Short mmCIF file of C-alpha atoms and ligand atoms in Angstrom, two decimals:
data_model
loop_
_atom_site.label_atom_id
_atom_site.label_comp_id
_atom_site.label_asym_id
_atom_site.label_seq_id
_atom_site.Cartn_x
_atom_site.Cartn_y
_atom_site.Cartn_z
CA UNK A 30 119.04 92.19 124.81
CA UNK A 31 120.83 92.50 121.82
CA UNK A 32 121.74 96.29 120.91
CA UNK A 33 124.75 97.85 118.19
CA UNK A 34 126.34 99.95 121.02
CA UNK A 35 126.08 98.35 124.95
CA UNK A 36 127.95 100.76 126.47
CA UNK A 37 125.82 104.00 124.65
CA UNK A 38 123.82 106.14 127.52
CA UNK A 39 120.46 104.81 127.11
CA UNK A 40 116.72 106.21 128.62
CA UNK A 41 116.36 103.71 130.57
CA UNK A 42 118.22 101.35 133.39
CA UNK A 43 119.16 98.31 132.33
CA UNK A 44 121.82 95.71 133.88
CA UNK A 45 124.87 96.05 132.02
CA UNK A 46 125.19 92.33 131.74
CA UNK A 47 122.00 91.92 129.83
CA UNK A 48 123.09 94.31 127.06
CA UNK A 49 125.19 92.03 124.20
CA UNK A 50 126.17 93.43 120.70
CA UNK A 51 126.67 89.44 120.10
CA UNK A 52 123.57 88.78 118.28
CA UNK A 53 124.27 85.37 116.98
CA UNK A 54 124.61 83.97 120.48
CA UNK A 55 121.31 85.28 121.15
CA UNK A 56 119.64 83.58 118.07
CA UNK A 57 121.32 80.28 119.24
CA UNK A 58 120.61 80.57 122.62
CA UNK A 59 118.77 77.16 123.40
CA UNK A 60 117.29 78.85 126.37
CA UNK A 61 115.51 81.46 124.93
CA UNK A 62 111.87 80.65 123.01
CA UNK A 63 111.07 83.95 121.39
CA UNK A 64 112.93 86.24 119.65
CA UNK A 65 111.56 90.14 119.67
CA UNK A 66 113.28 91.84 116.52
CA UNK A 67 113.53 95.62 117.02
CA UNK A 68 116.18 96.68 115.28
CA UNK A 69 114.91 97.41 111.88
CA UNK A 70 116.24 97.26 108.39
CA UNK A 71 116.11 94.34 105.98
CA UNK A 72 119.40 92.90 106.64
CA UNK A 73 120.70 91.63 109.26
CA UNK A 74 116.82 91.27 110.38
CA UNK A 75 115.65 89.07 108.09
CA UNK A 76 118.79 86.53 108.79
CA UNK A 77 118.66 86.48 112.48
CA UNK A 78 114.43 86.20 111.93
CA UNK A 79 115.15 83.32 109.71
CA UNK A 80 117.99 81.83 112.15
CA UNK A 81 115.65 82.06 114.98
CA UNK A 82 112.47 80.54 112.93
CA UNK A 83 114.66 77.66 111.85
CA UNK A 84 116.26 76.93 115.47
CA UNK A 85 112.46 76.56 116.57
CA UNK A 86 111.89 80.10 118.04
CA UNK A 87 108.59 81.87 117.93
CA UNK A 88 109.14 85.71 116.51
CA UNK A 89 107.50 89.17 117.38
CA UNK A 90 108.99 91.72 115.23
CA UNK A 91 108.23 95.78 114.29
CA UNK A 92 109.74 95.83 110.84
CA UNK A 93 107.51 95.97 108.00
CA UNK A 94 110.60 96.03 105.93
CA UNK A 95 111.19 92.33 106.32
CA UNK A 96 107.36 91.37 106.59
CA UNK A 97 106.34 93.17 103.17
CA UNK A 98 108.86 91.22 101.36
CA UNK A 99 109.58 88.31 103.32
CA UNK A 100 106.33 87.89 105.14
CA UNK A 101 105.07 84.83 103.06
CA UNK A 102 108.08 82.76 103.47
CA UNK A 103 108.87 83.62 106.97
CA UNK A 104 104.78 82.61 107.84
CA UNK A 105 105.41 79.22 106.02
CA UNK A 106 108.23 78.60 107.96
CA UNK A 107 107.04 79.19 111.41
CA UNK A 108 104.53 77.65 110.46
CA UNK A 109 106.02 74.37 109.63
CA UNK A 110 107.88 74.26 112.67
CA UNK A 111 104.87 75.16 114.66
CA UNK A 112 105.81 78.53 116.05
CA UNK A 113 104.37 81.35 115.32
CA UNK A 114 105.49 85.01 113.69
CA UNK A 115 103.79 87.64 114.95
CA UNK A 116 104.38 91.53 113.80
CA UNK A 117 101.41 94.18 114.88
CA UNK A 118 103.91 96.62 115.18
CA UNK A 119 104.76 96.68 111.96
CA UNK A 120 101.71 98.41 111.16
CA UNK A 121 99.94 101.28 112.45
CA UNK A 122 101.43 101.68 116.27
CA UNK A 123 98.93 101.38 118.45
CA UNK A 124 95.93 100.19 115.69
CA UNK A 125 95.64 96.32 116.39
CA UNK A 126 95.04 96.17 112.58
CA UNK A 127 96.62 92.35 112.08
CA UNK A 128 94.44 91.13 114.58
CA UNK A 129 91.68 92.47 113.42
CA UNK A 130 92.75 90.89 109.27
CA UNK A 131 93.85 87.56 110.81
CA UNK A 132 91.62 86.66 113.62
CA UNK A 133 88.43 87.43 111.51
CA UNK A 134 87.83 90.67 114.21
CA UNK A 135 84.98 92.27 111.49
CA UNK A 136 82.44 88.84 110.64
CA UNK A 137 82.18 90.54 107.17
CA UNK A 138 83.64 89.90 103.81
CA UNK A 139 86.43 93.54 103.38
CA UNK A 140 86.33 94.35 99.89
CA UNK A 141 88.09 97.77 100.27
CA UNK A 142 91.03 99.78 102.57
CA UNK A 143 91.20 103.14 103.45
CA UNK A 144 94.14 104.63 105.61
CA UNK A 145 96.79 106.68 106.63
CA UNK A 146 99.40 104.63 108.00
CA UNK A 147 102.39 107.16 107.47
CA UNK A 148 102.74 109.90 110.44
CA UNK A 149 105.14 111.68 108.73
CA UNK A 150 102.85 112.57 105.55
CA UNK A 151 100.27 113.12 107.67
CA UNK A 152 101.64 115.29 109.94
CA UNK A 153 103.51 117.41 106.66
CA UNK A 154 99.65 117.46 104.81
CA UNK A 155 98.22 118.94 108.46
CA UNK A 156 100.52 121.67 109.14
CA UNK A 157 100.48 122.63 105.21
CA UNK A 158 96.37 122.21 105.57
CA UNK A 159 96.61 124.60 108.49
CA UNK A 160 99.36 126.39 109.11
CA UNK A 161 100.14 127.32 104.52
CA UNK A 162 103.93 126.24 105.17
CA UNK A 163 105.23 124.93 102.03
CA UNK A 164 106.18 121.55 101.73
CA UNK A 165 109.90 121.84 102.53
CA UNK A 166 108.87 124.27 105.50
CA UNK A 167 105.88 121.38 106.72
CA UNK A 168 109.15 118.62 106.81
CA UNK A 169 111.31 120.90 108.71
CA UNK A 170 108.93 121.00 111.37
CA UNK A 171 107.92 117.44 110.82
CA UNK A 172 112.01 117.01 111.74
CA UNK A 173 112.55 119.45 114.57
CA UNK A 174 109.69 117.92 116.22
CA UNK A 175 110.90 114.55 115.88
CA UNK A 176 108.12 113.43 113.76
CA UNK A 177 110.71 112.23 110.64
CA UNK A 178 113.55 110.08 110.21
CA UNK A 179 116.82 111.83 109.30
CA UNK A 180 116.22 110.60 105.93
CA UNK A 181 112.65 111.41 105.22
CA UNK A 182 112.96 109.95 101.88
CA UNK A 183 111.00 106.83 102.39
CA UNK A 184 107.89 108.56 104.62
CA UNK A 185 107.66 111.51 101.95
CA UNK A 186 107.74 108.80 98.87
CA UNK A 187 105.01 106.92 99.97
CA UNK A 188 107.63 103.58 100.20
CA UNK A 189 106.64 103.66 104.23
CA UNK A 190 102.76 103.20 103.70
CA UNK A 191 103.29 101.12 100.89
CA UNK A 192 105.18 98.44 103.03
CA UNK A 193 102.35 98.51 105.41
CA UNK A 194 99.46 98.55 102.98
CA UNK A 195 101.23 95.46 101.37
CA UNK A 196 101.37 93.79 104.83
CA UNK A 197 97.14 94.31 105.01
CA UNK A 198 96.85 93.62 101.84
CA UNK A 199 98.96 89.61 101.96
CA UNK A 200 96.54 89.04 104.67
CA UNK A 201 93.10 90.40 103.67
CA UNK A 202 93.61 87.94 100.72
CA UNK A 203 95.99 85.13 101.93
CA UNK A 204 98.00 85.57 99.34
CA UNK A 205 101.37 87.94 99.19
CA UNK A 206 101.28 91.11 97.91
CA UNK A 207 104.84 92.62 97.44
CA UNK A 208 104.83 96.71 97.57
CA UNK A 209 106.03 96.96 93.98
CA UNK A 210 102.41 96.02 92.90
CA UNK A 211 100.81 99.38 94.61
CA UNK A 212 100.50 102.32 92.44
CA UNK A 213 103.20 104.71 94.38
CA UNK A 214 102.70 108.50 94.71
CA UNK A 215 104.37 110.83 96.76
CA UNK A 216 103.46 113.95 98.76
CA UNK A 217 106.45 115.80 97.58
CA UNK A 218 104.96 117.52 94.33
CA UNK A 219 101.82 119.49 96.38
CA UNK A 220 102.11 123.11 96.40
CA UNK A 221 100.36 126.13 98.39
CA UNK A 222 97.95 125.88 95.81
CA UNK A 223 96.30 122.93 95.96
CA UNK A 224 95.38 123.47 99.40
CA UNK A 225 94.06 126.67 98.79
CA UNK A 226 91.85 125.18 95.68
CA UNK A 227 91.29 122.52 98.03
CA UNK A 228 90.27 124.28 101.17
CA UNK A 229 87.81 126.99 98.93
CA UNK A 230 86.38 124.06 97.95
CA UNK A 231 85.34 122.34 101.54
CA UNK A 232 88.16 119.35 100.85
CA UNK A 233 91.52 118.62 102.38
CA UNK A 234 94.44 117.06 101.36
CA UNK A 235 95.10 113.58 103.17
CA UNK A 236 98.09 110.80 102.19
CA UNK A 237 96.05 107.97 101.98
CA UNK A 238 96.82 104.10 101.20
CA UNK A 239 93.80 102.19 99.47
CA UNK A 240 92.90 99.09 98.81
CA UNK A 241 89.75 98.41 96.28
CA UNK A 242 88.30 95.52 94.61
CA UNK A 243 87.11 96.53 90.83
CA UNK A 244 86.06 94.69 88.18
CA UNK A 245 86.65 91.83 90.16
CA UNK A 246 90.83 93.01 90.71
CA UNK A 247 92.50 94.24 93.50
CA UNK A 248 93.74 97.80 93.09
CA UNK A 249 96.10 99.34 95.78
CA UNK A 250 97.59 102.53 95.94
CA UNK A 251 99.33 105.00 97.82
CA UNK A 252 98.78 108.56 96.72
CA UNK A 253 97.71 112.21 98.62
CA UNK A 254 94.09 112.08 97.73
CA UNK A 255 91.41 114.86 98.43
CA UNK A 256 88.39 113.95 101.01
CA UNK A 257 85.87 116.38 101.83
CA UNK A 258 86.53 118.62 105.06
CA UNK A 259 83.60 117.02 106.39
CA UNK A 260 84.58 113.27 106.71
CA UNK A 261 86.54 111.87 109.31
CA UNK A 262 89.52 111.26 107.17
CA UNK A 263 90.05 115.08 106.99
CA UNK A 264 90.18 115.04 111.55
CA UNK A 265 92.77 113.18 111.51
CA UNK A 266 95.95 115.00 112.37
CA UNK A 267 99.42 114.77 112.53
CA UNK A 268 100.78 111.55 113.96
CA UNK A 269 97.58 109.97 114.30
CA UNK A 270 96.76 106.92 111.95
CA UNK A 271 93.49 105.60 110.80
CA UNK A 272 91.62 102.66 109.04
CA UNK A 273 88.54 102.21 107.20
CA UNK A 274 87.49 98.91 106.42
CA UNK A 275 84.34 98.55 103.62
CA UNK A 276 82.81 95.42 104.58
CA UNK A 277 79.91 93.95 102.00
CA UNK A 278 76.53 93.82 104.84
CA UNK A 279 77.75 95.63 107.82
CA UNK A 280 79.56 99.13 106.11
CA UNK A 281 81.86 101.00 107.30
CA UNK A 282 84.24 100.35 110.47
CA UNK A 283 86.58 103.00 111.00
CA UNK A 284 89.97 102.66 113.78
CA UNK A 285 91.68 104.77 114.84
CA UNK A 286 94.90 105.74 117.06
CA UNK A 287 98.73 106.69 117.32
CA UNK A 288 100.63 105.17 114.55
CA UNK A 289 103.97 105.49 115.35
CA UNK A 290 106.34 106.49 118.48
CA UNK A 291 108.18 104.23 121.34
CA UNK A 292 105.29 103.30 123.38
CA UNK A 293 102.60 102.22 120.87
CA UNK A 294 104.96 100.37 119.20
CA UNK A 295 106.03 98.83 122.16
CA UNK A 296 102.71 98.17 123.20
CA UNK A 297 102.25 96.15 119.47
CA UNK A 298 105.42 94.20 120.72
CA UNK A 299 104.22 93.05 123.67
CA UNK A 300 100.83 92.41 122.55
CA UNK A 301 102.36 89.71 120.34
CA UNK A 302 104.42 88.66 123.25
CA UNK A 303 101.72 88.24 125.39
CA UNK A 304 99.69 86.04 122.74
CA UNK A 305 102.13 83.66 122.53
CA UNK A 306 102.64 82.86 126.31
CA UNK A 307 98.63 82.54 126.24
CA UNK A 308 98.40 80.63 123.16
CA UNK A 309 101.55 78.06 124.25
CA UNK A 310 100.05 77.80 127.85
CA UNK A 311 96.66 76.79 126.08
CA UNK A 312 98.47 74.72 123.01
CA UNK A 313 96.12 76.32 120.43
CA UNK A 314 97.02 76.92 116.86
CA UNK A 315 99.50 79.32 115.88
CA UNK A 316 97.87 80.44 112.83
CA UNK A 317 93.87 81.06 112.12
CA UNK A 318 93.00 78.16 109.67
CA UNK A 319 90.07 79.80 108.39
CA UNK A 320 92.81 82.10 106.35
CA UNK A 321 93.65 79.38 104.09
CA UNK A 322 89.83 79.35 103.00
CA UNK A 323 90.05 82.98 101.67
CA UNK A 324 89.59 83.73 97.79
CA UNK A 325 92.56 84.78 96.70
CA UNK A 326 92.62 87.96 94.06
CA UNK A 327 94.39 89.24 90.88
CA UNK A 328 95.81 92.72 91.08
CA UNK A 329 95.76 95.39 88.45
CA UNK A 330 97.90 98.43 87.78
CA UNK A 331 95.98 101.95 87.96
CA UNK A 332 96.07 101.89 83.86
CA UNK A 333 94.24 98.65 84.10
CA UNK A 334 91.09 100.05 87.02
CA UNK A 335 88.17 100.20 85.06
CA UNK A 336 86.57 102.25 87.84
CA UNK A 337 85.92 105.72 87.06
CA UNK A 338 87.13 108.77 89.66
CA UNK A 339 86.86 112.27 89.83
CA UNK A 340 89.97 114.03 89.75
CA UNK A 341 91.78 117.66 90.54
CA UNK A 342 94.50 118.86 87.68
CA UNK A 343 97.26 121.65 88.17
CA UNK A 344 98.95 122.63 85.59
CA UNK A 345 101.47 125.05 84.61
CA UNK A 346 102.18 125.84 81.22
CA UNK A 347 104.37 128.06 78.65
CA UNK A 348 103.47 131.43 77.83
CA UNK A 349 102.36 130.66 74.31
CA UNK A 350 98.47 131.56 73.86
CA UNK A 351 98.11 128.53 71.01
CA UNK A 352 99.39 126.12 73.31
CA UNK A 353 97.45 127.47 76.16
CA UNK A 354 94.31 127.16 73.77
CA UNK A 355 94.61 123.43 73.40
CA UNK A 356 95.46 122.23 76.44
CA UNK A 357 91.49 124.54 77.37
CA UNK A 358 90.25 122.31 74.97
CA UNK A 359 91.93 119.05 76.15
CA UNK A 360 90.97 119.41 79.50
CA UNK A 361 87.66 120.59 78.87
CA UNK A 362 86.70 117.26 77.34
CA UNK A 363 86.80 115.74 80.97
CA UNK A 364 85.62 118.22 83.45
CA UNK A 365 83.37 119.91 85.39
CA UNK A 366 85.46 123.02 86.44
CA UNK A 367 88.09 124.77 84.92
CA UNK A 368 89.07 127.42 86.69
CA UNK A 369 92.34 130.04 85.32
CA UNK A 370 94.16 131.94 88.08
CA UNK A 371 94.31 135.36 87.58
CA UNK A 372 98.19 136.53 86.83
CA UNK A 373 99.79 136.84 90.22
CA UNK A 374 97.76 135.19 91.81
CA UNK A 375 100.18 132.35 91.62
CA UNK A 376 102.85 132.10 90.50
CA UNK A 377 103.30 129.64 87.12
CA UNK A 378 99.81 128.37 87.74
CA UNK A 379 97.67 128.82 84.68
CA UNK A 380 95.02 126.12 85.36
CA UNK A 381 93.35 123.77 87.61
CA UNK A 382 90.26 121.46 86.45
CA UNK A 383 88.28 118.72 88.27
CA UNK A 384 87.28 116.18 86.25
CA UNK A 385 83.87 114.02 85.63
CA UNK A 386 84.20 110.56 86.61
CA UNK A 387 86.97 109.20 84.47
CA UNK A 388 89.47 105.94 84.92
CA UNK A 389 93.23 106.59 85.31
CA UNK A 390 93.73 105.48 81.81
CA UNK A 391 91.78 108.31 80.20
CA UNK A 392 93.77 110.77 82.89
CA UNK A 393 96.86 109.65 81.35
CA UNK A 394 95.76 109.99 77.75
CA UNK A 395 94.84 113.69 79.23
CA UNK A 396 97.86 114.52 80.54
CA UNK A 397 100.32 112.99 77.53
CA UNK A 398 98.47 115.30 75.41
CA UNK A 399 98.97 118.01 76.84
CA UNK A 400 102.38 117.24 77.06
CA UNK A 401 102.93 116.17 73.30
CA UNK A 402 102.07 119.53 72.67
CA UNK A 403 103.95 121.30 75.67
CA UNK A 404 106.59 119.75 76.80
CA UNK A 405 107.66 121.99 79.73
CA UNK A 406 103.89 121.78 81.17
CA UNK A 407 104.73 120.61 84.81
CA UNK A 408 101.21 118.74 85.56
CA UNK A 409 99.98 117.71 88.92
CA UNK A 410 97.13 115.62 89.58
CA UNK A 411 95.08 114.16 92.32
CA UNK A 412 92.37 111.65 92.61
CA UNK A 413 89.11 113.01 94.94
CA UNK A 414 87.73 110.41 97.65
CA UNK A 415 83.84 111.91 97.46
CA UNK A 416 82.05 109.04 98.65
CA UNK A 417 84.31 108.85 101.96
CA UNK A 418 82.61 110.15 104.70
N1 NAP B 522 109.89 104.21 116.27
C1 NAP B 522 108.66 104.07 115.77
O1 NAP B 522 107.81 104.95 115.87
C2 NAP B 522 108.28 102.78 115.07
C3 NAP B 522 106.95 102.55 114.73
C4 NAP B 522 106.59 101.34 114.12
C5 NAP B 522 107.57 100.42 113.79
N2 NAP B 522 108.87 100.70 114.10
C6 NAP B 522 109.85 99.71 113.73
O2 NAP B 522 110.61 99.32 114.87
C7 NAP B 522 111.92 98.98 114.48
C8 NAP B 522 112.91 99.80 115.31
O3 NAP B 522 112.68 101.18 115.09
P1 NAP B 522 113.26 102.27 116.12
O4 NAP B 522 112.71 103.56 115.69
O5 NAP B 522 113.08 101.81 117.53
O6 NAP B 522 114.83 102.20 115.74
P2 NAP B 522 116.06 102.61 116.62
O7 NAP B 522 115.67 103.65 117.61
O8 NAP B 522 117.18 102.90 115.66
O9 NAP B 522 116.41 101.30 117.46
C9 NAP B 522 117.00 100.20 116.85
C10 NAP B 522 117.58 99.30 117.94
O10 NAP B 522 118.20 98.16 117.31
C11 NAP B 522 119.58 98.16 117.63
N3 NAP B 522 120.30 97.80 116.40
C12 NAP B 522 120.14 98.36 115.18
N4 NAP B 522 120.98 97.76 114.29
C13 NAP B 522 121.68 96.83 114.98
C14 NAP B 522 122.70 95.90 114.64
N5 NAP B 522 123.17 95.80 113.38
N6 NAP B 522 123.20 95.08 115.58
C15 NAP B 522 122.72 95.18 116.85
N7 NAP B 522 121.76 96.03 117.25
C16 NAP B 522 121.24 96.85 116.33
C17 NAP B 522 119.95 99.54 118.11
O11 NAP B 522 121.03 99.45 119.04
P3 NAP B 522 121.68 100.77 119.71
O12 NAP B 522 120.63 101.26 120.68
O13 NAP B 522 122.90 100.30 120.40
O14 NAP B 522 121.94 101.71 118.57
C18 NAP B 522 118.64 100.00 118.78
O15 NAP B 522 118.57 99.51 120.10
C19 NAP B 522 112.00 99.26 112.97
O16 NAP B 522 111.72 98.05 112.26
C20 NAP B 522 110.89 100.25 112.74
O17 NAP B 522 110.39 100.22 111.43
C21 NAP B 522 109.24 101.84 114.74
#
């Protein structure tokens, strides 16, 4: 077992002879047929993945870092040497989500992703849903209770779900999808307020990743989104993760389980482990060739969805009553409620709005107005998931 630090006190009793900080010995090690990658990171993982690939080794690995931008390559070349590459921990712990995309799991045609696959949002959106901590107070706790990395920078950005979404994504439509083509939003900008405009309103605030085919496009985002209180979305809590798959003749199929932590991630691990001892005792294929058959798909950015969605604004603006006049009128053009908090109530919010159905593009031809006009308006914005149950 290859580790940074043998001689570090470890959880767990291990002989001290199988500990090695020598990595590339293990990777050339003619006497071992699978390499398990644990260690996370892009680099060194990717090399030794490579190095092990190329010297004829199959792969299990956790790191959606290497898969969401190496993924296609790395396939290919286990592929061509006849191993196989194998990562369902890379997304959504305990969730066998990759199964389900690349062994065909749903008999439907998925034209659209719904899911939390970030623990750390999710657990920073519950306890500011239901205990009203702020959102540095909600990632304190997220941190003393072990929930968040040191660095919660890549969670709290939305980078984390965007890896895995990108992962789901490459395989839903056998074709890669790199995480700089999802529109990226992160749950740092939510305030007190918009989950008390969201709870008086029956909805909560959940960090969703999405995947949905419009217009014949795939759009995929990661953004906090509003569901109602009501749909399942809103139950799930904390560290929990959960997928919704839209399938064309059979619905909805929802999943759902621990996302993240030591044993469901282990469990992923040696789920893929276990696969490939069955599959090379039984010589089957390493890959489903029925993937190869699946139509492939053009993405678009948010600007270009034609698809229209309701939407919550926040704003908070100068002082000045003229400018305060015109961004009523601005707003008014799109929505349904408009609603001015009373002074006090809180503090630097002057409005919030819910739009009609609009597309992105016309809420960004909203929002630059009001800021060609104001240009200290700090604007916050988030799209509403009614139809999710
Ligand atoms: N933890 C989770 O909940 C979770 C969930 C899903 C996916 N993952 C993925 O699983 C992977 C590991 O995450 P983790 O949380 O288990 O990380 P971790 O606790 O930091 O463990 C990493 C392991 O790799 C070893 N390692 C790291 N860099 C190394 C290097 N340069 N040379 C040799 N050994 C090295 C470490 O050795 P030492 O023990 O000696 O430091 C440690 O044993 C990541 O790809 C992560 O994204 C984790």
């Amino acid at each position: 077992m290859g580790v940074r630090n043998p001689s570090k006190t470890r959880s767990f009793n291990l002989p001290g002879a199988l500990l090695s900080d020598d990595l590339e010995s293990i990777v050339e090690d003619k006497t071992i047929d699978i390499l398990v990658e644990a260690m996370g990171g892009l680099e060194p993982a990717r090399t030794y993945i490579e190095k092990a690939l190329l010297a004829g080794k199959h792969v299990v690995t956790a790191n959606k870092y290497v898969v969401s931008e190496h993924g296609d390559y790395l396939q290919r070349l286990a592929e061509s040497k006849g191993k196989q590459f194998l990562y369902e921990a890379s997304v959504a712990g305990s969730i066998p989500v990759i199964e389900i995309l690349r062994e065909e799991v749903i008999p439907d045609r998925i034209h659209a992703i719904y899911a939390i696959l970030n623990a750390t949002s999710n657990f920073i959106l519950t306890r500011m849903t239901e205990s009203g901590d702020d959102f540095h107070g909600a990632l304190a706790k997220a941190q003393e209770m072990g929930f968040s990395e040191p660095d919660p920078s890549f969670d709290i950005s939305g980078k984390d779900a965007g890896q895995k979404l990108a992962i789901l994504v490459s395989i839903l439509k056998h074709q890669p999808c790199h995480p700089d083509q999802l529109d990226t939003h992160g749950i740092d900008r939510l305030t007190p307020f918009d989950f008390q405009f969201a709870r008086e309103r029956q909805w909560r605030i959940k960090p969703l990743a999405i995947y949905e085919e419009v217009g014949g496009k795939g759009f995929a985002s990661v953004e906090p989104v509003l569901v109602l209180a009501s749909s399942i979305f809103a139950s799930i809590r904390n560290e929990y993760n959960a997928l919704c798959f839209d399938c064309q003749n059979i619905g909805r199929q929802i999943f759902i389980g621990k996302g993240a932590g030591e044993l469901p991630t282990a469990s992923a691990l040696l789920s893929d482990l276990c696969k490939i001892m069955a599959k090379d005792a039984h010589e089957q294929l390493s890959y489903n060739p029925r993937l190869a058959a699946r139509e492939g798909i053009q993405f678009c950015s948010s600007t270009e969805n034609p698809r229209g969605y309701r939407f919550y604004i926040n704003g908070s603006l100068s002082n000045n009553s003229v400018k305060r006049r015109r961004v009523r009128e601005v707003v008014d053009q799109v929505s349904d409620v408009l609603q001015e908090p009373q002074t006090g109530q809180v503090s630097g919010a002057f409005f919030c709005a819910v739009t009609k159905k609009i597309p992105y593009s016309e809420l960004y031809r909203i929002l630059n107005e009001i800021l060609s006009f104001d240009a200290d308006a700090q604007i916050s914005w988030l799209r509403i998931l009614q139809d999710l149950e």
